[in-house]
Amino acid sequence: MHVLVTNDDGPPGSDSPFVDYFIDALKKYTDWNISVALPDCQKSWISKAHVIGHTMTASYITPSPTPGEPYEGPYYKKRNQGEEEWALLDGTPASCAQVGIHHLFKDKGPVNLVLSGPNFGRNSSALFILSSGTIGAAMEGALCGIPSIGLSFAYNSPILDPEHTKTACWLSVRLIKYLYDAWPNDDTVDLYSINIPLNAELSGETKIQYTHILENRWGSAFEYIEDTVLKSATGELVEVADQVQPEIDDKSGKLQFRWKPNLKAVHDGVTEWPEGNDAYAIAHGFISVTPLRANYQGVAGYTGELKLPSPSFTAVITYMPTSYIYPLLTANLHSLFPNVKIVSDPNDPVIEEGSGIHVFHYAEYEDLNFERLMADREHYLACSYIYRKALIRKNFLAHAIATYKVKHPDTILTKHFPESYELELDYAEYLDEMLDEIYEFRDQLIEGDSWWILKPSMSDRGQGIRLFHTREELEEIFESYEENDDEDDEEENDDDDDDAVKPISESNGIVTSQVRFFLIQKYIKNPLMLESCGNRKFHIRTYVVASGALKVYVYKDMLALFALKQYSSPDSDSDLEAHLTNTCLQGDFKDEGSVRRFWSLEGFDKDTVWDQICNITGETFAAAVSLGRLHFQPLPNAFEIYGVDFLVDSDLNTSILEVNAYPDFAQTGNELKELVDGLFKNVLTEIVAPFFKVKDIQESQTDGSGYGELALVLDQNVSGAW
């Protein structure tokens, strides 16, 4: 949908403080294609005028990504560098609408909706509407046969609060979407005039009223200037006695009048009229919606309160607005569920058990309300299960798979999970005793033919991972852990080197006093190498969504995460930078080739790998379920997104490595942010919407590739899971 935005206040600035916030809200809360054509300066009180004989000139600005910050420009030639640009025209608001509709944005297709505003001030009553450049631009759009809306923010104080502005813009977008979707098909309405009161009380609960135009009148709007007053070339009024400069244009003795309407009297007169008009609504803190014909006439039949559909649910998103996922989640929520209410306060009463409010809670694990999760199956949907250590703790995952293989010897996991051994160890001096308990591994270690990888069971982001192939090397690893503990104790108050950039080999230690469970896995020495990617080792990061009790989906748009250095066998090079592919460890060393889209890789059969990933994932979650609800307890009112890692060898055999809860989406980076955006869109559409029985979900655009889809890999009714 192509939407043209114009106004009569010009580009962002003191005369036009709302337009950048409004366009930011349109981009956040809709998937509309936005074009912008504004007057190059304030053109208020000019109605629907065009200036005959004037040749308009277009210039361009690059808006700041942060509303309220200065823009770049103007400049007269488009840069065509892929950045957002707004057009400025040295013409009237109506002319901006005309040129924007018919000339500036032909490459985007026909304009479907014209939005004029938000105006810096109210446009209520005949005195304001008939003179308004904001309404004039909307009227021009209507006369071009396009649904149009004039939007005005009525303020009571010149000191504006950005939070009030953001609330007004959010409400504006909700209301505009509602009006556009419900636009009459009988041509009775050509345009709407909306007035929103900009005050601290404004909220989603503010009353909205259909209104008609107050047909008020006024007296003189100009003031006579005495002939003892001069007017300078800049338009400043000065007294004759104070001014002797020769450049002053002497107009003494001539009749002069300056603009000085008594607007206070206009506002005060509103209370004399009966309710139902636009000015009355604004004066009482309501939002006014005035349907109009393209001749300034009102439309019969629109009276009373306009109620937007009640929110299907309240979304509690307790992440910082500056976090990687917050804008992706909130934008998708607003885009897919026009009436959703979003709160960010972790102590908001809607979260509490007994509130009776439908709540979608997306927060860190410790911020979820687990009491309500267990007690309120109907109203509360959380983004995490309570018990899932059979998946996310490495030693428990290995135990779950080993147990499952005994009961299901034909499972794909037999050949697609590395040979693994669980190790419980407090101190290095007890290593021999522990190795005696896992003698199969001990015997292979003595032979020295294989390389092994050691993983602390509860660590994440690659912390503490080591390679070894002899007993002596394993013992040195545990001794180094203990040495690091001692050094940490001695230097806990020494911050001199906190900001130093350290290589992976020096930056992925662990605190062994907090860890006693480890997993030992046979190292896959023949990973798939791609010449086009510099023969660097990589693993596949797959986002897997478990929902309810229990369906498991695999998100097809996957990532390939690469090691820093070209791969060589650990027999010749055991440098971790060539072997560890976890980008969290790479820090400032991460380069452009560290994170890529899986489906963009070339040189192997990706479909074969995809099929294996789907089958392995389904069996892995089935194995976790089989271990019992103390280890993995699916709940009907919970879901969880996992980051599951796979490695492909040179024979295209795919192995699952580990399952991570709360994956670090930020590692995807800004260039591939659309991948995570698509994941959230799928989760909201396929899981959140059905839970709350939402039927009026908005259709979302896809790229048509099929890669941004959720594939169902397990559908199992886990009876007695709660």
XYZ file of C-alpha atoms in Angstrom:
722
model
C 0.000 0.000 0.000
C 1.453 3.339 -1.097
C 0.851 6.254 1.288
C 1.758 9.894 0.612
C 2.508 12.108 3.632
C 2.421 15.888 3.351
C 1.648 18.808 5.697
C 1.502 22.601 5.872
C 4.179 23.086 8.560
C 7.149 22.023 6.436
C 10.168 19.848 7.296
C 10.979 18.822 10.882
C 11.818 21.738 13.143
C 10.316 24.196 15.598
C 7.459 25.020 13.193
C 6.887 21.331 12.417
C 7.630 19.270 15.538
C 5.466 16.235 14.771
C 6.046 15.009 11.218
C 9.188 12.943 11.891
C 7.571 11.241 14.920
C 4.476 10.502 12.846
C 6.400 8.977 9.943
C 8.458 6.938 12.413
C 5.196 5.569 13.863
C 3.879 4.749 10.381
C 7.031 2.741 9.680
C 6.905 0.967 13.046
C 3.238 0.075 13.154
C 2.426 -0.599 9.488
C 4.007 -2.267 6.488
C 2.952 0.600 4.218
C 5.221 2.068 1.576
C 5.676 5.681 2.717
C 6.452 8.625 0.412
C 6.952 12.142 1.738
C 6.437 15.484 -0.051
C 6.397 18.564 2.207
C 6.454 22.324 1.719
C 10.014 23.605 2.129
C 8.844 26.000 4.875
C 5.741 26.706 6.911
C 2.686 27.347 4.713
C -0.095 27.532 7.293
C -3.428 29.342 6.839
C -3.264 28.950 3.070
C -6.164 26.504 2.630
C -6.252 24.650 -0.719
C -4.494 27.324 -2.723
C -2.237 26.888 -5.751
C -0.018 29.758 -6.895
C -0.697 30.371 -10.583
C 2.394 31.118 -12.642
C 4.809 29.823 -10.011
C 7.271 27.151 -11.130
C 7.953 24.858 -8.213
C 11.416 23.493 -7.450
C 12.010 20.249 -5.577
C 14.801 19.641 -3.104
C 15.503 16.700 -0.822
C 16.448 15.989 2.770
C 17.666 12.867 4.551
C 15.757 12.552 7.840
C 17.487 11.531 11.022
C 16.712 7.943 12.090
C 15.890 9.425 15.512
C 12.798 11.669 15.589
C 13.542 15.112 16.941
C 17.108 15.137 15.623
C 18.240 17.426 12.741
C 17.904 16.230 9.170
C 20.583 16.392 6.476
C 20.057 18.788 3.596
C 18.370 20.219 1.682
C 20.076 19.297 -1.602
C 18.702 19.461 -5.123
C 19.644 16.114 -6.653
C 18.573 12.751 -5.298
C 21.507 10.727 -4.083
C 20.003 7.316 -4.918
C 22.189 5.680 -2.272
C 19.424 3.552 -0.801
C 18.860 5.902 2.130
C 15.495 7.423 2.961
C 14.852 10.803 1.326
C 11.958 13.233 1.669
C 10.998 15.698 -1.038
C 10.556 19.415 -0.288
C 8.675 21.730 -2.665
C 8.548 25.520 -2.667
C 4.792 25.413 -3.132
C 1.577 25.227 -1.162
C 0.426 22.125 0.766
C -2.182 21.393 -1.916
C 0.504 21.685 -4.602
C 2.717 19.268 -2.646
C -0.157 16.775 -2.601
C -0.755 17.246 -6.340
C 2.875 16.802 -7.353
C 3.394 13.966 -4.872
C 0.410 12.058 -6.235
C 1.092 12.521 -9.935
C 4.822 13.067 -10.421
C 7.351 12.435 -7.651
C 6.826 8.778 -6.798
C 5.715 7.044 -9.993
C 8.220 4.241 -9.377
C 6.227 3.206 -6.282
C 2.930 2.855 -8.076
C -0.339 4.749 -7.520
C -0.923 6.481 -4.195
C -3.624 4.691 -2.169
C -3.944 7.117 0.743
C -2.971 10.763 1.375
C -2.127 11.751 4.958
C -1.717 15.454 5.671
C -0.185 16.438 9.004
C 0.100 16.213 11.895
C -0.645 19.923 12.061
C 1.012 21.953 14.803
C -2.291 22.961 16.388
C -5.972 22.116 16.123
C -8.046 22.308 12.970
C -11.520 22.327 14.448
C -14.476 24.557 13.562
C -15.177 26.316 10.269
C -12.795 29.176 11.062
C -9.796 26.848 11.201
C -10.752 24.124 8.714
C -11.596 26.488 5.851
C -8.220 28.214 6.246
C -6.117 25.142 7.034
C -3.329 24.150 4.697
C -3.376 20.727 6.359
C -7.019 20.145 5.452
C -6.406 21.833 2.084
C -3.770 19.240 1.165
C -6.136 16.434 2.201
C -8.894 18.068 0.183
C -6.570 18.130 -2.847
C -5.936 14.415 -2.421
C -9.680 13.782 -2.248
C -10.257 15.818 -5.409
C -7.704 13.565 -7.097
C -9.934 10.623 -6.200
C -7.775 9.283 -3.365
C -8.945 8.636 0.223
C -7.361 11.390 2.323
C -7.056 12.284 5.986
C -6.056 15.563 7.607
C -4.492 15.064 11.040
C -4.040 17.794 13.663
C -2.597 17.768 17.185
C -4.254 20.261 19.524
C -1.736 21.385 22.131
C -2.303 23.505 25.217
C 1.329 24.276 25.979
C 4.152 25.269 23.607
C 6.458 23.022 25.658
C 6.010 19.636 24.030
C 6.682 16.273 25.665
C 8.136 13.728 23.181
C 6.349 10.900 25.018
C 2.985 12.606 24.533
C 3.849 13.059 20.867
C 4.710 9.368 20.502
C 1.415 8.385 22.138
C -0.496 10.717 19.819
C 1.279 9.276 16.775
C 0.577 5.690 17.868
C -3.099 6.473 18.379
C -3.183 8.313 15.060
C -1.855 5.305 13.188
C -4.378 3.000 14.893
C -7.238 5.319 14.030
C -6.075 5.908 10.460
C -5.765 2.168 9.832
C -9.249 1.641 11.221
C -10.791 4.412 9.092
C -9.021 3.284 5.927
C -10.045 -0.360 6.382
C -13.658 0.723 7.015
C -13.795 3.388 4.287
C -17.354 3.542 2.852
C -17.768 2.106 -0.637
C -20.658 4.418 -1.536
C -18.517 7.559 -2.030
C -20.239 9.305 0.866
C -16.915 10.156 2.542
C -14.072 11.784 0.594
C -11.811 12.676 3.504
C -11.615 12.800 7.290
C -10.394 15.523 9.609
C -8.931 14.122 12.830
C -8.066 16.240 15.865
C -6.126 14.662 18.730
C -5.631 16.446 22.085
C -1.941 16.458 22.960
C -1.905 16.112 26.734
C -0.723 13.855 29.537
C -4.116 12.137 29.768
C -3.996 10.892 26.172
C -4.043 7.092 26.003
C -5.613 4.160 24.252
C -8.663 4.736 26.441
C -9.243 8.332 25.273
C -12.773 8.740 23.934
C -13.141 9.092 20.160
C -16.176 10.859 18.759
C -17.627 11.282 15.301
C -18.251 15.009 14.956
C -19.421 17.674 12.534
C -17.736 21.012 11.865
C -18.647 23.750 14.314
C -20.030 26.533 12.103
C -18.686 29.438 14.106
C -18.029 33.049 13.106
C -15.542 35.725 14.071
C -14.888 39.426 13.900
C -11.819 41.234 12.606
C -8.738 39.102 12.092
C -6.426 42.059 11.371
C -5.110 45.049 13.271
C -4.778 48.553 11.844
C -1.237 49.952 12.016
C -0.916 53.641 12.887
C 0.987 55.807 10.404
C 3.665 56.463 13.053
C 4.938 52.919 12.505
C 7.511 51.874 9.915
C 7.912 48.408 8.453
C 11.463 47.194 7.814
C 12.520 45.103 4.848
C 12.446 42.033 7.126
C 8.848 42.686 8.126
C 9.697 43.824 11.662
C 7.513 46.640 13.063
C 9.539 49.494 14.599
C 8.754 52.951 15.958
C 9.760 55.946 13.785
C 11.643 57.649 16.578
C 13.899 54.629 17.063
C 14.795 54.069 13.439
C 16.985 56.216 11.169
C 18.609 53.657 8.852
C 18.255 54.530 5.147
C 17.252 50.961 4.162
C 13.934 51.289 6.008
C 10.952 51.336 3.658
C 8.931 54.318 4.818
C 5.232 53.434 4.681
C 4.006 56.167 6.991
C 0.834 57.740 5.740
C -0.282 54.532 4.027
C -2.990 52.203 5.245
C -1.474 49.040 6.804
C -2.999 46.041 8.578
C -1.303 43.118 10.248
C -2.626 39.605 11.004
C -3.923 39.476 14.562
C -7.025 37.295 14.997
C -8.499 36.948 18.466
C -8.074 33.168 18.661
C -8.712 33.072 22.391
C -12.204 34.381 21.823
C -12.709 31.697 19.174
C -11.656 28.961 21.602
C -13.699 30.377 24.495
C -16.782 30.544 22.303
C -16.796 26.795 21.785
C -18.609 26.160 25.062
C -21.569 28.173 23.854
C -22.387 25.533 21.264
C -24.039 22.144 21.887
C -21.893 19.024 21.877
C -21.354 16.934 18.756
C -19.003 19.308 16.953
C -15.243 18.969 16.498
C -14.258 21.979 18.596
C -16.411 20.833 21.525
C -14.801 17.361 21.457
C -11.265 18.761 21.549
C -12.161 21.232 24.296
C -13.272 18.300 26.446
C -10.179 16.146 25.789
C -11.785 13.836 23.212
C -10.475 12.799 19.804
C -12.656 14.145 17.011
C -13.215 12.396 13.675
C -15.067 14.512 11.123
C -16.142 12.862 7.834
C -16.214 15.342 4.929
C -17.082 15.618 1.290
C -14.554 17.237 -1.019
C -16.556 20.465 -0.830
C -16.116 21.045 2.908
C -19.592 19.714 3.589
C -20.146 17.276 6.402
C -21.545 13.776 5.928
C -24.824 12.815 7.533
C -25.146 9.701 9.660
C -21.823 9.891 11.538
C -22.562 10.716 15.167
C -21.736 9.443 18.604
C -18.708 7.608 19.905
C -16.311 5.761 17.621
C -14.886 2.720 19.379
C -11.791 1.067 18.041
C -11.848 -2.707 18.482
C -10.688 -3.720 21.949
C -7.185 -5.168 22.128
C -7.236 -8.935 21.619
C -4.491 -9.125 24.205
C -1.927 -7.026 26.015
C 1.703 -7.586 25.088
C 4.176 -7.157 27.935
C 7.622 -6.642 26.403
C 10.093 -5.995 29.206
C 13.189 -5.456 27.100
C 14.888 -2.087 26.745
C 13.576 -0.123 23.741
C 17.185 0.164 22.568
C 17.651 -3.639 22.521
C 17.989 -5.551 19.267
C 14.655 -7.356 19.497
C 12.357 -4.719 21.057
C 11.701 -2.700 17.871
C 11.291 -5.897 15.834
C 8.756 -7.355 18.248
C 6.749 -4.180 18.786
C 6.649 -3.254 15.095
C 5.360 -6.706 14.173
C 2.809 -6.638 16.985
C 1.408 -3.316 15.825
C 1.508 -4.343 12.179
C -0.232 -7.696 12.651
C -2.573 -6.765 15.498
C -3.784 -3.177 14.957
C -5.479 -3.045 18.360
C -2.778 -4.578 20.519
C -1.780 -2.766 23.690
C 1.931 -2.890 24.546
C 3.357 -2.232 28.017
C 6.982 -2.367 29.122
C 6.710 -2.139 32.895
C 7.668 -5.518 34.452
C 5.480 -4.600 37.448
C 2.390 -3.733 35.425
C -0.750 -5.102 37.166
C -1.883 -6.893 33.987
C 0.844 -9.483 34.599
C -0.469 -10.490 37.986
C -2.509 -13.625 38.467
C -6.187 -12.864 38.704
C -6.095 -9.803 36.448
C -8.255 -11.684 33.930
C -6.526 -9.861 31.080
C -5.153 -11.788 28.123
C -1.390 -11.284 28.310
C 1.412 -12.205 25.917
C 4.578 -11.943 28.010
C 7.943 -11.723 26.260
C 10.699 -11.186 28.799
C 13.872 -12.636 30.253
C 13.327 -15.963 32.002
C 13.563 -14.540 35.515
C 11.012 -11.794 34.721
C 8.186 -14.164 33.748
C 5.308 -14.851 36.130
C 5.643 -18.603 36.643
C 2.832 -18.782 39.195
C 0.410 -17.392 36.638
C 1.953 -19.556 33.925
C 1.007 -22.664 35.913
C -2.380 -21.402 37.113
C -3.819 -19.445 34.168
C -3.864 -21.618 31.042
C -6.401 -19.468 29.230
C -5.211 -15.882 29.603
C -1.419 -15.956 30.010
C 1.060 -16.907 27.266
C 4.772 -16.855 28.184
C 7.834 -17.007 25.961
C 9.559 -19.786 27.903
C 8.856 -23.133 29.490
C 9.772 -23.588 33.136
C 11.612 -26.907 32.930
C 13.702 -27.589 29.790
C 17.134 -28.640 31.018
C 16.892 -31.814 28.924
C 17.428 -29.487 25.979
C 19.565 -26.567 27.106
C 22.057 -28.237 29.462
C 24.596 -30.039 27.370
C 25.044 -33.036 29.650
C 21.277 -33.513 30.049
C 20.781 -33.274 26.278
C 23.410 -35.976 25.749
C 21.762 -38.145 28.403
C 18.320 -37.647 26.838
C 19.587 -38.641 23.390
C 21.515 -41.634 24.735
C 18.421 -42.890 26.577
C 16.247 -42.313 23.520
C 18.642 -44.247 21.278
C 18.372 -47.292 23.536
C 14.579 -47.283 23.174
C 14.632 -46.264 19.500
C 17.713 -47.870 17.922
C 16.674 -46.781 14.420
C 16.484 -43.081 15.310
C 18.380 -40.641 13.096
C 20.153 -39.433 16.246
C 22.256 -42.624 16.283
C 24.377 -41.262 13.437
C 23.738 -37.538 13.757
C 24.787 -36.710 17.309
C 28.528 -36.824 18.100
C 29.802 -39.523 20.408
C 29.468 -37.946 23.848
C 30.411 -38.585 27.477
C 29.209 -36.844 30.620
C 31.822 -35.780 33.142
C 31.247 -34.564 36.694
C 34.376 -33.080 38.193
C 35.088 -30.676 41.048
C 38.893 -30.552 40.918
C 41.543 -31.671 38.444
C 43.068 -34.059 41.005
C 39.964 -36.255 40.731
C 40.236 -36.623 36.951
C 41.575 -40.208 36.982
C 38.756 -41.335 39.216
C 36.161 -39.792 36.906
C 37.783 -41.261 33.777
C 37.486 -44.731 35.291
C 33.716 -44.256 35.327
C 33.658 -43.486 31.584
C 36.193 -46.118 30.590
C 35.059 -46.261 26.941
C 36.232 -42.686 26.543
C 39.349 -43.293 28.660
C 40.445 -46.152 26.426
C 40.041 -44.038 23.267
C 41.931 -41.216 24.933
C 44.823 -43.554 25.689
C 44.931 -44.621 22.040
C 45.185 -40.932 21.035
C 43.661 -41.335 17.569
C 40.765 -38.906 18.063
C 40.368 -35.270 18.982
C 37.791 -34.276 21.561
C 35.999 -31.103 22.539
C 35.239 -30.215 26.161
C 32.133 -28.113 26.926
C 30.995 -26.863 30.330
C 27.403 -28.033 30.556
C 25.826 -24.763 31.668
C 28.010 -22.220 29.897
C 26.879 -20.352 26.819
C 28.377 -18.111 24.134
C 31.172 -20.652 23.669
C 32.712 -19.957 27.062
C 35.173 -22.549 28.366
C 35.268 -24.742 25.240
C 38.613 -26.501 24.693
C 40.147 -29.022 22.272
C 42.337 -31.929 23.402
C 43.412 -35.396 22.332
C 45.465 -36.749 25.262
C 44.828 -37.255 28.945
C 47.637 -34.826 29.768
C 46.005 -32.081 27.699
C 42.684 -32.667 29.433
C 44.329 -32.408 32.834
C 46.069 -29.182 31.781
C 42.705 -27.733 30.767
C 41.201 -28.299 34.204
C 44.319 -26.987 35.902
C 44.134 -23.856 33.753
C 40.514 -23.391 34.791
C 41.570 -23.455 38.441
C 44.459 -21.060 37.770
C 42.053 -18.666 36.088
C 39.835 -18.842 39.167
C 42.758 -17.861 41.382
C 43.734 -15.001 39.081
C 40.151 -13.750 38.998
C 40.057 -13.719 42.809
C 43.283 -11.715 42.978
C 42.345 -9.231 40.272
C 38.617 -8.802 40.885
C 39.229 -5.160 41.851
C 41.735 -4.450 39.096
C 39.898 -2.942 36.124
C 42.913 -1.619 34.200
C 42.569 -4.125 31.365
C 38.780 -4.455 31.262
C 38.540 -2.804 27.863
C 41.434 -4.662 26.283
C 40.573 -6.727 23.209
C 41.698 -10.317 23.770
C 41.963 -13.180 21.288
C 39.553 -16.093 21.658
C 42.150 -18.269 23.358
C 42.377 -15.726 26.210
C 38.744 -14.628 26.437
C 36.605 -17.750 26.807
C 37.413 -18.972 30.261
C 34.920 -20.121 32.888
C 34.609 -20.035 36.642
C 35.034 -23.667 37.677
C 33.775 -22.899 41.162
C 30.393 -22.436 39.489
C 30.662 -25.401 37.106
C 31.099 -29.084 37.825
C 29.300 -30.768 34.920
C 30.990 -31.095 31.556
C 30.321 -32.779 28.255
C 33.030 -34.419 26.182
C 32.256 -34.918 22.482
C 34.240 -36.453 19.685
C 35.483 -33.631 17.475
C 34.327 -33.731 13.843
C 37.628 -33.347 12.002
C 36.223 -33.236 8.470
C 33.784 -30.301 8.449
C 32.348 -29.161 5.130
C 34.630 -26.557 3.564
C 33.469 -24.002 0.999
C 36.117 -22.431 -1.182
C 33.817 -19.463 -1.848
C 33.868 -18.738 1.894
C 37.615 -18.972 2.341
C 37.600 -22.598 3.543
C 36.574 -21.445 7.001
C 34.762 -23.857 9.268
C 31.110 -23.002 9.906
C 28.103 -24.247 11.799
C 24.426 -23.663 11.043
C 22.383 -21.643 13.521
C 18.757 -22.720 13.241
C 15.909 -21.079 15.102
C 13.511 -23.687 16.446
C 10.164 -22.819 18.019
C 8.499 -25.161 20.503
C 4.856 -24.351 21.122
C 2.369 -25.621 23.670
C 2.414 -29.298 24.545
C 3.778 -29.921 21.981
C 4.461 -28.738 18.459
C 7.975 -28.054 17.219
C 8.776 -25.880 14.218
C 12.031 -25.202 12.375
C 12.483 -21.741 10.865
C 13.781 -22.286 7.356
C 15.746 -19.033 7.058
C 18.946 -20.179 8.763
C 22.355 -18.649 9.438
C 25.853 -19.907 8.731
C 28.364 -18.761 11.375
C 32.032 -18.937 10.401
C 35.294 -19.254 12.329
C 37.794 -16.419 12.073
C 40.620 -18.345 10.409
C 40.918 -20.832 7.559
C 40.387 -24.366 8.796
C 43.049 -27.003 9.150
C 42.999 -30.254 11.093
C 43.683 -29.896 14.829
C 46.577 -32.323 14.267
C 48.406 -29.455 12.562
C 46.715 -26.393 14.058
C 44.725 -26.420 17.307
C 44.285 -22.640 17.424
C 40.700 -22.072 18.593
C 40.200 -19.251 16.084
C 40.194 -21.848 13.303
C 37.882 -24.255 15.124
C 35.337 -22.280 17.147
C 32.512 -20.796 15.101
C 30.626 -19.057 17.904
C 30.526 -15.403 16.842
C 29.953 -14.246 20.427
C 33.589 -15.112 21.087
C 34.873 -13.158 18.123
C 33.965 -9.730 19.470
C 35.795 -6.958 17.632
C 37.509 -9.530 15.414
C 34.233 -10.546 13.724
C 34.281 -9.642 10.029
C 31.763 -9.383 7.187
C 32.143 -13.068 6.416
C 31.424 -14.280 9.954
C 27.623 -14.375 9.547
C 25.891 -15.339 6.302
C 22.522 -16.619 5.196
C 22.574 -20.394 4.867
C 20.557 -20.420 1.646
C 23.022 -18.032 -0.003
C 25.866 -20.550 0.298
C 26.925 -22.449 -2.802
C 28.770 -25.662 -3.581
C 26.685 -28.353 -1.844
C 23.183 -29.803 -1.696
C 21.450 -27.530 0.808
C 18.112 -29.340 0.545
C 19.702 -32.559 1.825
C 21.065 -30.699 4.836
C 17.684 -29.029 5.436
C 15.864 -32.376 5.425
C 18.345 -33.794 7.948
C 17.970 -30.741 10.201
C 14.189 -31.123 10.270
C 14.336 -34.844 11.083
C 17.058 -34.431 13.703
C 15.213 -31.584 15.418
C 11.963 -33.512 15.694
C 13.709 -36.547 17.176
C 15.753 -34.390 19.581
C 12.655 -32.832 21.112
C 10.986 -36.242 21.266
C 14.046 -37.467 23.190
C 13.782 -34.549 25.630
C 10.095 -35.275 26.233
C 10.832 -38.951 26.893
C 13.139 -38.032 29.763
C 10.184 -36.853 31.847
C 8.560 -33.595 32.861
C 11.151 -32.790 35.514
C 13.626 -32.381 32.669
C 11.321 -30.983 29.981
C 7.776 -29.959 30.745
C 5.783 -28.650 27.763
C 2.958 -26.343 28.809
C -0.078 -25.423 26.713
C 0.308 -21.688 27.418
C 4.019 -21.375 26.701
C 6.336 -21.391 23.735
C 10.060 -20.915 23.362
C 12.519 -19.974 20.641
C 15.765 -21.930 20.696
C 18.989 -21.436 18.810
C 19.983 -24.932 17.683
C 23.440 -25.492 16.221
C 24.334 -28.054 13.563
C 27.584 -29.031 11.867
C 27.861 -30.533 8.381
C 30.803 -32.754 7.496
C 32.424 -33.240 4.105
C 30.074 -36.170 3.375
C 27.019 -33.940 4.004
C 26.213 -35.714 7.267
C 24.591 -33.186 9.585
C 25.055 -33.445 13.363
C 23.250 -31.549 16.098
C 25.696 -29.916 18.510
C 23.630 -28.103 21.138
C 20.372 -26.316 21.956
C 20.451 -22.771 23.338
C 17.636 -20.999 25.170
C 17.279 -17.253 24.687
C 19.647 -17.112 21.707
C 21.544 -13.872 21.184
C 19.653 -12.509 18.181
C 21.969 -9.500 18.011
C 24.708 -11.755 16.633
C 22.662 -11.819 13.426
C 23.683 -8.194 12.867
C 21.863 -5.310 11.251
C 22.351 -6.443 7.665
C 20.420 -9.683 8.278
C 17.962 -8.247 10.794
C 15.109 -9.070 8.401
C 15.727 -12.761 9.126
C 14.915 -12.276 12.827
C 12.062 -9.956 11.863
C 10.558 -12.754 9.773
C 10.961 -15.206 12.650
C 8.989 -12.973 15.026
C 6.335 -12.406 12.371
C 5.892 -16.179 12.057
C 5.782 -16.714 15.819
C 3.131 -14.031 16.255
C 1.081 -15.353 13.338
C 1.343 -19.101 13.945
C 1.493 -19.247 17.751
C 0.383 -16.052 19.484
C -2.643 -15.307 17.271
C -4.186 -18.805 17.569
C -3.662 -18.844 21.337
C -5.707 -15.669 21.774
C -8.142 -16.699 19.005
C -7.340 -13.583 16.965
C -9.118 -13.729 13.609
C -8.572 -10.219 12.262
C -4.795 -10.551 11.929
C -3.380 -8.354 9.178
C -1.752 -10.040 6.207
C 2.018 -9.645 6.117
C 4.227 -9.438 3.093
C 6.773 -12.168 2.350
C 9.563 -12.340 -0.176
C 7.957 -15.380 -1.817
C 11.113 -17.500 -1.458
C 9.602 -19.871 1.107
C 12.726 -19.547 3.268
C 10.950 -17.379 5.854
C 8.544 -20.145 6.895
C 8.090 -22.380 9.916
C 8.250 -26.091 9.145
C 6.397 -28.397 11.554
C 8.723 -31.242 12.570
C 6.981 -32.637 15.673
C 3.318 -32.720 16.662
C 3.019 -34.712 19.859
C 0.304 -34.578 22.493
C 2.257 -34.731 25.723
C -0.448 -35.986 28.057
C 0.040 -35.266 31.729
C 2.787 -32.784 31.018
C 1.342 -30.236 33.436
